[in-house]
């Protein structure tokens, strides 16, 4: 399933550098657009990716969350909480993707 | 659009009390299933509802977030951050729903 | 929200009669493509529309289900069951739309 | 794609037993919440998972449907019917997942 | 349903000018990122919004398409084509939203 | 992920020939339902499949677009444009699927 591998993100960045530069600048503006802390922004964005059932988004935000020092149990809980908001199958899909990221990075 | 009004939630609870009791018990288990704080859980669930583009979910979590003391600018930022994760139209829909909730409760 | 009103379906049929004819022929082939009874097909299609969170689809299948003699409580239960499969907000949206259809036709 | 394997469901159940207990209790309440038969509930829930395009949900409900004695042709027809309600690609994805389940269990 | 009104887009732009500036710059980079003509880009983006079932996106792209001189029948056909790709209910929702935009601007 | 392989489409056609015949007839009516050119219809349908995040739809329309002589850079741009309409993860998923199709057919 190459569509979700980090290589796709990397290749896209190499193929369209000016798009990625503009996308990065947008991301900075979004981060400055309110009082949320780094940790809170990451948890909210991980939640959004889970609600969106975006495998690439869930894996990417889980990886960044871990790199930023968020505890594995906190990352997993965002998926667990989605049982009531997004349904059991969507929550389990996210739980599985997060579990793979946590294993790979451990 | 009655489908999204709090009355639907209320009527459902009256029509199916045993379902709501079981759903409430599940919610408590989800809350205990990790180290996230009340505020972090709310932000993550709001993010999930935004990613899901669930009008009812976004309105409900925004209302509860406000009642729990989360600043309006923090609630709005969860929608703003969704521009990159869920696309501009989904983020704007959430931004509009949140704006209505914040106006109604102000 | 005209996008969901029966008028849109009707106007579409008047504007594109050959499309609707072909769509109707396809529907007949789908109905013959297996052993499900009329009632079972309706329940399955209502479930699909609920999972799709399609307001137009949910309202349309609920209306047809009622006209075909399916009990209101059975129609509502398809939405209730979706709490575990599609999440509480999606189930409640469907429950609200179905409730409106049942009230209007009662 | 571990996110969809039964192992994920199993591991989740081991990691969060109290969540699964509450989720099971909720499921029982949903089943009692109306007049649908076992077979009708399964078909409706399979339809919802197909509308949701949930690979895990489709596989899980197809597997259970087969175990409960629902004919393979009836299970497949729920996916076939989705052509008109959810579009050809969504129906074909479900058709493929169901085909794999039916082959594996045959 | 204020979440979809142009006022939301406008208010967002006033509240978060630096986000909108960065979003506009990103849009320009996307437009330069390939050989599609203005007309082709608009049709492709309208198609994406329809596939996404984004009311705000569909209305916004339909309005811009009309302003850019794309014929009403061409705009409508993007929704009609979605019957096979996204299902009848999603196509009809888009058809309804587009019809309202075309009536309002006529 | 057999659910997305061309084999599924082929097997479905063999299993349900009368459904496929009716589906083909519907497709012809959709094509005649407006002034869009072959190229424009393909770009719009690819956009819809991307917005729908339908792996099977994206791969299928990308393959047909290439066979019809649409330039690889134009096909890729439909995914790139989706960054603003459907969000970065959805656009990247489509970009990855399209990249695989273009490599396989090159």
Coordinates of C-alpha atoms in Angstrom, one line a residue:
Chain A
X1 CA 0.0 0.0 0.0
X2 CA 2.6 2.6 -1.1
X3 CA 0.0 5.3 -1.0
X4 CA 0.5 5.6 2.7
X5 CA 4.3 5.2 3.0
X6 CA 6.5 8.1 4.1
X7 CA 8.3 7.7 0.7
X8 CA 5.2 9.1 -1.0
X9 CA 5.4 12.2 1.2
X10 CA 9.1 12.5 0.5
X11 CA 8.8 12.0 -3.2
X12 CA 6.0 14.5 -3.4
X13 CA 8.2 17.1 -1.7
X14 CA 11.0 16.5 -4.2
X15 CA 8.7 16.7 -7.2
X16 CA 6.8 19.8 -6.0
X17 CA 9.1 21.9 -3.8
X18 CA 7.3 25.1 -4.2
X19 CA 4.0 23.5 -3.2
X20 CA 5.6 22.0 -0.1
X21 CA 7.2 25.3 0.9
X22 CA 3.8 27.0 0.6
X23 CA 2.2 24.1 2.6
X24 CA 4.8 24.5 5.3
X25 CA 4.2 28.2 5.5
X26 CA 0.4 27.6 5.9
X27 CA 1.1 25.1 8.7
X28 CA 3.1 27.7 10.6
X29 CA 0.2 30.2 10.3
X30 CA -2.3 27.5 11.6
X31 CA -0.1 26.8 14.6
X32 CA 0.0 30.5 15.5
X33 CA -3.7 30.9 15.0
X34 CA -4.7 30.2 18.7
X35 CA -3.7 29.4 22.2
X36 CA -3.3 25.6 21.9
X37 CA 0.0 24.1 23.1
X38 CA 2.2 21.9 20.9
X39 CA 0.9 18.8 22.7
X40 CA -2.7 19.9 22.4
X41 CA -2.3 20.7 18.7
X42 CA -0.9 17.3 18.0
X43 CA -3.7 15.5 19.9
X44 CA -6.4 17.5 18.1
X45 CA -4.8 16.9 14.7
X46 CA -4.4 13.2 15.4
X47 CA -8.1 13.2 16.4
X48 CA -9.0 14.9 13.1
X49 CA -7.0 12.3 11.1
X50 CA -8.7 9.5 13.0
X51 CA -12.1 11.0 12.3
X52 CA -11.1 11.3 8.7
X53 CA -10.0 7.7 8.7
X54 CA -6.9 8.8 6.9
X55 CA -4.2 6.1 7.3
X56 CA -1.5 8.4 6.1
X57 CA -2.6 11.2 8.5
X58 CA -3.0 8.8 11.5
X59 CA 0.4 7.3 11.0
X60 CA 2.1 10.6 10.4
X61 CA 0.6 12.3 13.4
X62 CA 1.3 9.3 15.6
X63 CA 4.9 9.3 14.6
X64 CA 5.3 13.0 15.2
X65 CA 3.5 12.7 18.6
X66 CA 5.9 10.0 19.7
X67 CA 8.9 12.1 18.5
X68 CA 7.6 15.1 20.5
X69 CA 7.4 13.0 23.7
X70 CA 3.7 12.3 24.0
X71 CA 3.3 9.0 25.9
X72 CA 2.2 5.9 23.8
X73 CA -0.8 5.4 26.1
X74 CA -2.0 9.0 25.4
X75 CA -1.6 8.4 21.6
X76 CA -3.6 5.2 21.8
X77 CA -6.3 6.8 23.9
X78 CA -7.2 9.2 21.1
X79 CA -8.1 6.2 19.0
X80 CA -9.9 4.5 21.9
X81 CA -12.0 7.7 22.5
X82 CA -13.1 7.6 18.8
X83 CA -15.2 4.5 19.5
X84 CA -18.1 6.7 20.6
X85 CA -17.4 9.6 18.1
X86 CA -16.5 7.7 14.9
X87 CA -17.7 4.1 15.5
X88 CA -15.8 0.9 16.5
X89 CA -14.4 0.0 13.0
X90 CA -12.9 3.5 12.5
X91 CA -11.4 3.4 16.0
X92 CA -10.0 -0.1 15.5
X93 CA -8.4 0.9 12.2
X94 CA -6.7 3.8 13.9
X95 CA -5.7 1.7 16.8
X96 CA -4.1 -0.8 14.5
X97 CA -2.2 1.9 12.5
X98 CA -1.0 3.5 15.7
X99 CA 0.1 0.2 17.1
X100 CA 2.3 -0.4 14.1
X101 CA 3.9 3.0 14.4
X102 CA 4.5 2.5 18.1
X103 CA 6.1 -0.9 17.5
X104 CA 8.2 0.4 14.6
X105 CA 9.6 3.3 16.6
X106 CA 10.1 1.5 19.9
Chain B
X1 CA -32.3 20.4 10.0
X2 CA -33.7 18.7 13.1
X3 CA -31.2 15.8 12.7
X4 CA -28.6 17.9 14.4
X5 CA -30.6 19.6 17.1
X6 CA -30.1 18.7 20.8
X7 CA -33.8 17.7 20.8
X8 CA -32.9 14.6 18.8
X9 CA -30.3 13.5 21.3
X10 CA -32.8 14.2 24.1
X11 CA -35.7 12.3 22.5
X12 CA -33.4 9.4 21.7
X13 CA -32.5 9.2 25.4
X14 CA -36.1 9.2 26.3
X15 CA -37.0 6.5 23.7
X16 CA -34.1 4.2 24.4
X17 CA -33.1 4.7 28.1
X18 CA -31.3 1.4 28.3
X19 CA -29.2 2.1 25.2
X20 CA -28.2 5.5 26.6
X21 CA -27.3 4.0 30.0
X22 CA -25.0 1.5 28.3
X23 CA -23.6 4.2 26.0
X24 CA -22.8 6.4 29.1
X25 CA -21.1 3.5 30.8
X26 CA -19.0 2.9 27.7
X27 CA -18.0 6.6 27.7
X28 CA -16.8 6.3 31.2
X29 CA -14.6 3.3 30.4
X30 CA -13.1 5.3 27.4
X31 CA -12.3 8.2 29.6
X32 CA -10.4 6.0 32.0
X33 CA -8.6 4.2 29.2
X34 CA -5.5 6.4 29.3
X35 CA -3.7 9.4 30.7
X36 CA -5.3 12.2 28.8
X37 CA -6.7 15.1 30.9
X38 CA -10.3 16.3 30.6
X39 CA -9.3 19.2 28.4
X40 CA -7.1 17.0 26.1
X41 CA -9.9 14.4 25.7
X42 CA -12.3 17.1 24.7
X43 CA -9.9 18.6 22.2
X44 CA -9.2 15.2 20.7
X45 CA -12.9 14.3 20.5
X46 CA -13.7 17.6 18.9
X47 CA -10.9 17.0 16.4
X48 CA -12.4 13.6 15.6
X49 CA -15.9 15.0 15.1
X50 CA -14.4 17.7 12.8
X51 CA -12.5 15.0 10.8
X52 CA -15.7 13.1 10.6
X53 CA -17.5 16.2 9.4
X54 CA -20.2 15.4 11.9
X55 CA -22.3 18.5 12.5
X56 CA -24.0 17.0 15.5
X57 CA -20.7 15.9 17.0
X58 CA -18.9 19.2 16.3
X59 CA -21.7 21.2 17.9
X60 CA -22.0 18.9 20.8
X61 CA -18.3 18.8 21.6
X62 CA -18.0 22.6 21.1
X63 CA -20.8 23.2 23.6
X64 CA -19.3 20.9 26.1
X65 CA -15.8 22.4 25.6
X66 CA -17.2 25.8 26.4
X67 CA -19.0 24.6 29.4
X68 CA -15.8 23.0 30.7
X69 CA -14.0 26.3 30.5
X70 CA -12.0 25.8 27.3
X71 CA -11.3 29.2 25.7
X72 CA -13.3 30.1 22.6
X73 CA -10.1 30.7 20.7
X74 CA -8.8 27.2 21.5
X75 CA -12.1 25.7 20.4
X76 CA -11.9 27.6 17.1
X77 CA -8.2 26.6 16.6
X78 CA -9.1 22.9 16.4
X79 CA -11.2 23.8 13.3
X80 CA -8.5 26.1 11.9
X81 CA -5.9 23.3 12.2
X82 CA -8.1 21.0 10.2
X83 CA -7.4 23.0 7.0
X84 CA -4.3 21.0 6.5
X85 CA -5.6 17.7 7.7
X86 CA -9.1 17.6 6.4
X87 CA -9.2 20.3 3.7
X88 CA -10.5 23.8 3.6
X89 CA -14.2 23.1 3.1
X90 CA -14.4 20.6 6.0
X91 CA -12.5 23.1 8.2
X92 CA -14.8 25.9 7.2
X93 CA -18.0 23.9 7.9
X94 CA -16.7 23.1 11.4
X95 CA -15.7 26.8 11.9
X96 CA -19.2 27.9 11.0
X97 CA -20.9 25.3 13.4
X98 CA -18.5 26.3 16.2
X99 CA -19.1 30.0 15.6
X100 CA -22.8 29.4 16.0
X101 CA -22.4 27.5 19.2
X102 CA -20.1 30.2 20.6
X103 CA -22.6 32.9 19.7
X104 CA -25.5 31.1 21.1
X105 CA -23.8 30.4 24.4
X106 CA -22.1 33.8 24.8
Chain C
X1 CA -31.5 22.6 2.4
X2 CA -33.0 22.0 -1.0
X3 CA -30.3 19.5 -1.8
X4 CA -32.2 16.8 0.1
X5 CA -35.7 17.5 -0.9
X6 CA -37.7 15.1 -3.0
X7 CA -38.1 18.0 -5.5
X8 CA -34.5 17.6 -6.4
X9 CA -35.0 14.0 -7.3
X10 CA -38.1 14.8 -9.3
X11 CA -36.5 17.7 -11.2
X12 CA -33.5 15.6 -12.0
X13 CA -35.8 13.0 -13.4
X14 CA -37.5 15.5 -15.6
X15 CA -34.2 17.1 -16.8
X16 CA -32.4 13.8 -17.5
X17 CA -35.1 11.2 -18.4
X18 CA -32.7 8.9 -20.2
X19 CA -30.4 8.8 -17.2
X20 CA -33.2 8.0 -14.9
X21 CA -34.4 5.2 -17.2
X22 CA -31.0 3.6 -17.3
X23 CA -30.7 4.1 -13.5
X24 CA -34.0 2.4 -13.0
X25 CA -33.0 -0.5 -15.2
X26 CA -29.8 -0.9 -13.2
X27 CA -31.8 -0.9 -10.0
X28 CA -33.9 -3.8 -11.3
X29 CA -30.8 -5.8 -12.1
X30 CA -29.4 -5.2 -8.6
X31 CA -32.7 -6.5 -7.1
X32 CA -32.5 -9.7 -9.1
X33 CA -28.8 -10.2 -8.2
X34 CA -29.4 -12.4 -5.2
X35 CA -31.8 -14.1 -2.8
X36 CA -32.7 -11.2 -0.5
X37 CA -36.4 -10.5 0.0
X38 CA -37.9 -7.0 -0.6
X39 CA -37.8 -6.3 3.1
X40 CA -34.2 -7.4 3.5
X41 CA -33.1 -5.4 0.5
X42 CA -34.7 -2.3 1.9
X43 CA -33.1 -2.7 5.4
X44 CA -29.7 -3.4 3.8
X45 CA -30.0 -0.3 1.6
X46 CA -31.2 1.9 4.5
X47 CA -28.2 0.6 6.4
X48 CA -25.9 1.6 3.6
X49 CA -27.3 5.1 3.3
X50 CA -26.9 5.5 7.1
X51 CA -23.3 4.3 6.9
X52 CA -22.8 6.8 4.0
X53 CA -24.4 9.5 6.2
X54 CA -26.5 10.4 3.1
X55 CA -29.4 12.5 4.3
X56 CA -31.2 12.1 0.9
X57 CA -30.6 8.4 0.9
X58 CA -31.7 7.9 4.5
X59 CA -34.9 9.9 4.0
X60 CA -35.7 8.2 0.7
X61 CA -35.2 4.7 2.0
X62 CA -37.1 5.4 5.2
X63 CA -40.0 6.7 3.2
X64 CA -40.0 3.7 0.9
X65 CA -39.6 1.3 3.8
X66 CA -42.7 2.8 5.5
X67 CA -44.7 2.6 2.3
X68 CA -43.7 -1.1 1.9
X69 CA -45.1 -1.8 5.3
X70 CA -41.9 -2.1 7.4
X71 CA -42.7 -1.2 11.0
X72 CA -41.5 2.2 12.3
X73 CA -39.7 0.6 15.1
X74 CA -37.8 -1.6 12.7
X75 CA -36.8 1.4 10.6
X76 CA -35.6 3.2 13.7
X77 CA -33.6 0.2 14.8
X78 CA -31.4 0.3 11.7
X79 CA -30.2 3.8 12.9
X80 CA -29.9 2.6 16.5
X81 CA -27.7 -0.3 15.5
X82 CA -25.4 2.1 13.7
X83 CA -24.2 3.5 17.0
X84 CA -21.6 0.7 17.2
X85 CA -20.8 0.5 13.5
X86 CA -20.8 4.2 12.5
X87 CA -20.5 6.1 15.7
X88 CA -23.0 8.0 17.9
X89 CA -23.2 11.2 15.8
X90 CA -23.8 9.4 12.5
X91 CA -26.5 7.2 14.2
X92 CA -28.2 10.2 15.8
X93 CA -28.2 12.2 12.4
X94 CA -30.0 9.2 10.8
X95 CA -32.3 8.8 13.8
X96 CA -33.3 12.5 13.4
X97 CA -33.9 12.2 9.7
X98 CA -35.9 9.0 10.1
X99 CA -38.0 10.6 12.9
X100 CA -38.9 13.4 10.6
X101 CA -40.0 11.1 7.8
X102 CA -42.0 9.0 10.2
X103 CA -43.8 12.1 11.6
X104 CA -44.5 13.5 8.2
X105 CA -46.0 10.3 6.9
X106 CA -47.9 9.4 10.0
Chain D
X1 CA -2.5 -3.9 6.5
X2 CA -2.7 -5.0 10.2
X3 CA -5.2 -2.3 10.9
X4 CA -7.9 -4.6 9.6
X5 CA -6.8 -8.0 10.9
X6 CA -8.8 -9.8 13.5
X7 CA -5.6 -9.7 15.6
X8 CA -6.1 -6.0 16.1
X9 CA -9.6 -6.6 17.5
X10 CA -8.2 -9.4 19.7
X11 CA -5.3 -7.3 21.0
X12 CA -7.5 -4.4 21.7
X13 CA -9.8 -6.6 23.8
X14 CA -6.8 -7.9 25.8
X15 CA -5.4 -4.4 26.3
X16 CA -8.7 -2.7 27.3
X17 CA -11.0 -5.4 28.8
X18 CA -13.3 -3.0 30.6
X19 CA -13.9 -1.0 27.4
X20 CA -14.8 -4.3 25.6
X21 CA -17.1 -5.3 28.4
X22 CA -19.0 -2.0 28.2
X23 CA -19.0 -2.2 24.3
X24 CA -20.5 -5.7 24.5
X25 CA -23.2 -4.5 26.9
X26 CA -24.0 -1.7 24.6
X27 CA -24.3 -4.1 21.7
X28 CA -26.8 -6.2 23.6
X29 CA -28.9 -3.1 24.3
X30 CA -28.9 -2.2 20.6
X31 CA -30.0 -5.7 19.6
X32 CA -33.0 -5.5 22.0
X33 CA -33.9 -2.0 20.8
X34 CA -36.4 -3.1 18.2
X35 CA -38.1 -5.9 16.3
X36 CA -35.4 -6.9 13.8
X37 CA -34.5 -10.5 13.6
X38 CA -30.9 -11.7 14.0
X39 CA -30.6 -12.1 10.2
X40 CA -32.1 -8.6 9.5
X41 CA -29.8 -7.0 12.1
X42 CA -26.8 -8.6 10.5
X43 CA -27.8 -7.5 7.0
X44 CA -28.5 -3.9 8.1
X45 CA -25.2 -3.7 10.0
X46 CA -23.3 -5.2 7.0
X47 CA -25.0 -2.5 4.9
X48 CA -23.9 0.2 7.3
X49 CA -20.3 -1.0 7.2
X50 CA -20.4 -1.0 3.4
X51 CA -21.8 2.5 3.3
X52 CA -19.0 3.5 5.7
X53 CA -16.4 1.8 3.5
X54 CA -15.0 0.3 6.6
X55 CA -12.8 -2.7 5.6
X56 CA -12.7 -4.0 9.2
X57 CA -16.4 -3.7 9.6
X58 CA -17.3 -5.3 6.3
X59 CA -15.0 -8.2 6.9
X60 CA -16.2 -8.7 10.4
X61 CA -19.9 -8.6 9.6
X62 CA -19.4 -10.8 6.5
X63 CA -17.6 -13.4 8.7
X64 CA -20.3 -13.3 11.3
X65 CA -23.1 -13.5 8.7
X66 CA -21.6 -16.6 7.3
X67 CA -21.2 -18.2 10.7
X68 CA -24.8 -17.4 11.4
X69 CA -25.9 -19.3 8.3
X70 CA -26.7 -16.4 5.9
X71 CA -26.1 -17.6 2.4
X72 CA -23.0 -16.4 0.6
X73 CA -25.2 -15.0 -2.3
X74 CA -27.2 -13.0 0.2
X75 CA -24.1 -11.5 1.8
X76 CA -22.7 -10.6 -1.7
X77 CA -26.0 -9.0 -2.7
X78 CA -25.7 -6.4 0.1
X79 CA -22.5 -5.2 -1.7
X80 CA -24.1 -5.4 -5.1
X81 CA -27.0 -3.3 -3.9
X82 CA -24.6 -0.6 -2.8
X83 CA -23.8 0.2 -6.4
X84 CA -26.7 2.6 -6.5
X85 CA -26.5 3.8 -2.9
X86 CA -22.8 4.3 -2.4
X87 CA -21.3 4.2 -5.9
X88 CA -19.5 1.6 -7.9
X89 CA -16.0 1.9 -6.3
X90 CA -17.4 1.6 -2.8
X91 CA -19.5 -1.4 -3.8
X92 CA -16.6 -3.1 -5.5
X93 CA -14.3 -2.6 -2.6
X94 CA -16.9 -4.3 -0.4
X95 CA -17.4 -7.0 -2.9
X96 CA -13.7 -7.8 -2.9
X97 CA -13.5 -7.9 0.9
X98 CA -16.5 -10.1 1.1
X99 CA -15.1 -12.4 -1.6
X100 CA -12.0 -12.9 0.4
X101 CA -13.9 -13.7 3.6
X102 CA -16.1 -16.2 1.8
X103 CA -13.0 -17.9 0.2
X104 CA -11.1 -18.0 3.5
X105 CA -14.1 -19.5 5.4
X106 CA -15.2 -21.9 2.6
Chain E
X1 CA -27.2 26.2 7.9
X2 CA -24.7 29.0 8.4
X3 CA -21.8 26.6 8.2
X4 CA -22.0 26.7 4.4
X5 CA -22.8 30.4 3.8
X6 CA -20.3 32.6 2.1
X7 CA -20.4 34.8 5.2
X8 CA -18.5 32.1 7.1
X9 CA -15.7 32.2 4.5
X10 CA -15.6 36.0 4.7
X11 CA -15.6 36.1 8.5
X12 CA -12.9 33.5 8.6
X13 CA -10.8 35.7 6.3
X14 CA -11.3 38.7 8.5
X15 CA -10.5 36.8 11.7
X16 CA -7.4 35.0 10.4
X17 CA -5.9 37.2 7.7
X18 CA -2.4 35.6 7.8
X19 CA -3.9 32.1 7.4
X20 CA -5.9 33.2 4.4
X21 CA -2.8 34.9 2.9
X22 CA -0.8 31.6 3.3
X23 CA -3.8 29.6 1.9
X24 CA -4.0 31.8 -1.1
X25 CA -0.3 31.5 -1.8
X26 CA -0.6 27.7 -1.6
X27 CA -3.5 27.8 -4.0
X28 CA -1.3 29.7 -6.5
X29 CA 1.4 27.0 -6.2
X30 CA -1.1 24.3 -6.8
X31 CA -2.4 26.0 -9.9
X32 CA 1.2 26.2 -11.3
X33 CA 1.9 22.6 -10.5
X34 CA 0.9 21.1 -13.9
X35 CA -0.5 21.6 -17.3
X36 CA -4.2 21.8 -16.6
X37 CA -6.1 24.8 -18.0
X38 CA -8.2 27.1 -15.8
X39 CA -11.3 25.3 -17.0
X40 CA -9.9 21.9 -16.4
X41 CA -8.7 22.8 -12.9
X42 CA -12.1 24.1 -12.0
X43 CA -13.9 21.0 -13.2
X44 CA -11.5 18.7 -11.4
X45 CA -11.8 20.6 -8.2
X46 CA -15.6 20.7 -8.5
X47 CA -15.4 16.9 -9.0
X48 CA -13.3 16.5 -5.8
X49 CA -15.7 18.6 -3.8
X50 CA -18.6 16.5 -5.1
X51 CA -16.7 13.3 -4.2
X52 CA -16.1 14.8 -0.8
X53 CA -19.8 15.6 -0.4
X54 CA -18.7 19.1 0.7
X55 CA -21.7 21.4 0.5
X56 CA -19.5 24.5 0.9
X57 CA -16.9 23.2 -1.6
X58 CA -19.5 22.3 -4.2
X59 CA -21.4 25.6 -3.9
X60 CA -18.1 27.6 -4.0
X61 CA -16.7 25.8 -7.0
X62 CA -20.0 26.0 -8.9
X63 CA -20.2 29.7 -8.2
X64 CA -16.6 30.3 -9.4
X65 CA -17.1 28.0 -12.4
X66 CA -20.1 30.1 -13.5
X67 CA -18.2 33.4 -13.0
X68 CA -15.4 32.0 -15.2
X69 CA -17.8 31.3 -18.0
X70 CA -18.2 27.6 -17.7
X71 CA -21.7 26.6 -19.1
X72 CA -24.4 25.7 -16.6
X73 CA -24.9 22.3 -18.4
X74 CA -21.2 21.5 -18.0
X75 CA -21.3 22.3 -14.3
X76 CA -24.3 20.2 -13.8
X77 CA -22.8 17.3 -15.7
X78 CA -20.0 17.0 -13.2
X79 CA -22.7 16.1 -10.6
X80 CA -24.5 13.8 -13.0
X81 CA -21.3 11.9 -13.8
X82 CA -20.9 11.3 -10.0
X83 CA -23.8 8.9 -10.0
X84 CA -21.5 6.1 -11.0
X85 CA -18.4 7.2 -9.0
X86 CA -20.0 8.4 -5.8
X87 CA -23.5 7.0 -5.8
X88 CA -26.9 8.4 -6.5
X89 CA -27.5 10.2 -3.2
X90 CA -24.2 12.0 -3.3
X91 CA -24.7 13.0 -6.9
X92 CA -28.2 14.2 -6.1
X93 CA -27.1 16.3 -3.2
X94 CA -24.5 18.0 -5.4
X95 CA -27.1 18.4 -8.2
X96 CA -29.4 20.2 -5.7
X97 CA -26.6 22.5 -4.4
X98 CA -25.5 23.4 -7.9
X99 CA -29.1 24.0 -9.0
X100 CA -29.5 26.5 -6.2
X101 CA -26.2 28.3 -7.1
X102 CA -27.2 28.5 -10.8
X103 CA -30.7 29.9 -9.9
X104 CA -29.3 32.4 -7.5
X105 CA -26.7 33.7 -10.0
X106 CA -29.0 33.6 -13.1
Chain F
X1 CA -5.5 -5.6 -0.7
X2 CA -7.5 -7.6 -3.2
X3 CA -10.5 -5.3 -2.8
X4 CA -8.8 -2.8 -5.2
X5 CA -7.3 -5.1 -7.8
X6 CA -8.6 -5.1 -11.4
X7 CA -9.4 -8.8 -10.8
X8 CA -12.2 -7.9 -8.5
X9 CA -13.8 -5.7 -11.2
X10 CA -13.3 -8.5 -13.8
X11 CA -14.7 -11.2 -11.5
X12 CA -17.7 -9.1 -10.6
X13 CA -18.4 -8.6 -14.3
X14 CA -18.3 -12.4 -14.9
X15 CA -20.5 -13.1 -11.9
X16 CA -23.1 -10.5 -12.6
X17 CA -23.2 -9.9 -16.3
X18 CA -26.6 -8.3 -16.4
X19 CA -25.7 -5.9 -13.7
X20 CA -22.6 -4.9 -15.6
X21 CA -24.6 -4.5 -18.8
X22 CA -27.0 -2.1 -17.1
X23 CA -24.2 -0.3 -15.4
X24 CA -22.5 0.2 -18.8
X25 CA -25.7 1.5 -20.3
X26 CA -26.0 4.0 -17.4
X27 CA -22.5 5.2 -18.0
X28 CA -23.3 5.9 -21.7
X29 CA -26.3 8.0 -20.7
X30 CA -24.2 10.0 -18.2
X31 CA -21.6 10.7 -20.9
X32 CA -24.3 12.1 -23.1
X33 CA -25.8 14.2 -20.4
X34 CA -23.9 17.4 -21.1
X35 CA -21.3 19.2 -23.1
X36 CA -18.1 18.0 -21.4
X37 CA -15.4 16.5 -23.6
X38 CA -13.9 13.1 -23.1
X39 CA -10.9 14.6 -21.4
X40 CA -13.0 16.8 -19.2
X41 CA -15.2 14.0 -18.1
X42 CA -12.2 11.9 -17.2
X43 CA -10.6 14.7 -15.2
X44 CA -13.9 15.4 -13.4
X45 CA -14.4 11.7 -12.5
X46 CA -10.9 11.3 -11.4
X47 CA -11.4 14.4 -9.1
X48 CA -14.6 12.8 -7.7
X49 CA -12.8 9.5 -7.0
X50 CA -10.0 11.5 -5.2
X51 CA -12.6 13.4 -3.2
X52 CA -14.2 10.1 -2.3
X53 CA -10.8 8.7 -1.3
X54 CA -11.7 5.6 -3.4
X55 CA -8.5 3.7 -4.1
X56 CA -10.2 1.6 -6.7
X57 CA -11.8 4.6 -8.4
X58 CA -8.6 6.6 -8.4
X59 CA -6.5 3.8 -9.8
X60 CA -9.2 2.9 -12.4
X61 CA -9.6 6.5 -13.6
X62 CA -5.9 7.2 -13.7
X63 CA -5.3 4.1 -15.8
X64 CA -8.1 5.1 -18.2
X65 CA -6.8 8.7 -18.3
X66 CA -3.4 7.5 -19.4
X67 CA -4.8 5.1 -22.0
X68 CA -6.8 8.0 -23.4
X69 CA -3.7 10.1 -23.9
X70 CA -3.9 12.5 -20.9
X71 CA -0.4 13.5 -19.9
X72 CA 1.0 12.1 -16.6
X73 CA 1.6 15.5 -15.2
X74 CA -2.1 16.5 -15.8
X75 CA -3.2 13.3 -14.0
X76 CA -1.0 14.0 -11.1
X77 CA -2.2 17.6 -10.9
X78 CA -5.7 16.5 -10.1
X79 CA -4.3 14.9 -6.9
X80 CA -2.1 18.0 -6.2
X81 CA -5.1 20.3 -6.5
X82 CA -7.0 18.2 -3.9
X83 CA -4.6 19.5 -1.2
X84 CA -6.8 22.5 -0.7
X85 CA -10.2 20.8 -1.4
X86 CA -9.8 17.5 0.4
X87 CA -6.8 18.0 2.7
X88 CA -3.2 16.9 2.5
X89 CA -3.6 13.2 3.6
X90 CA -6.3 12.5 1.0
X91 CA -4.3 14.2 -1.7
X92 CA -1.2 12.3 -0.8
X93 CA -3.0 9.0 -0.8
X94 CA -4.3 9.7 -4.3
X95 CA -0.8 10.9 -5.4
X96 CA 0.6 7.6 -4.3
X97 CA -2.0 5.5 -6.0
X98 CA -1.6 7.5 -9.2
X99 CA 2.2 7.2 -9.0
X100 CA 1.9 3.5 -8.9
X101 CA -0.4 3.4 -11.9
X102 CA 1.9 5.6 -13.9
X103 CA 4.9 3.5 -13.0
X104 CA 3.1 0.2 -13.8
X105 CA 1.9 1.5 -17.2
X106 CA 5.1 3.3 -18.2

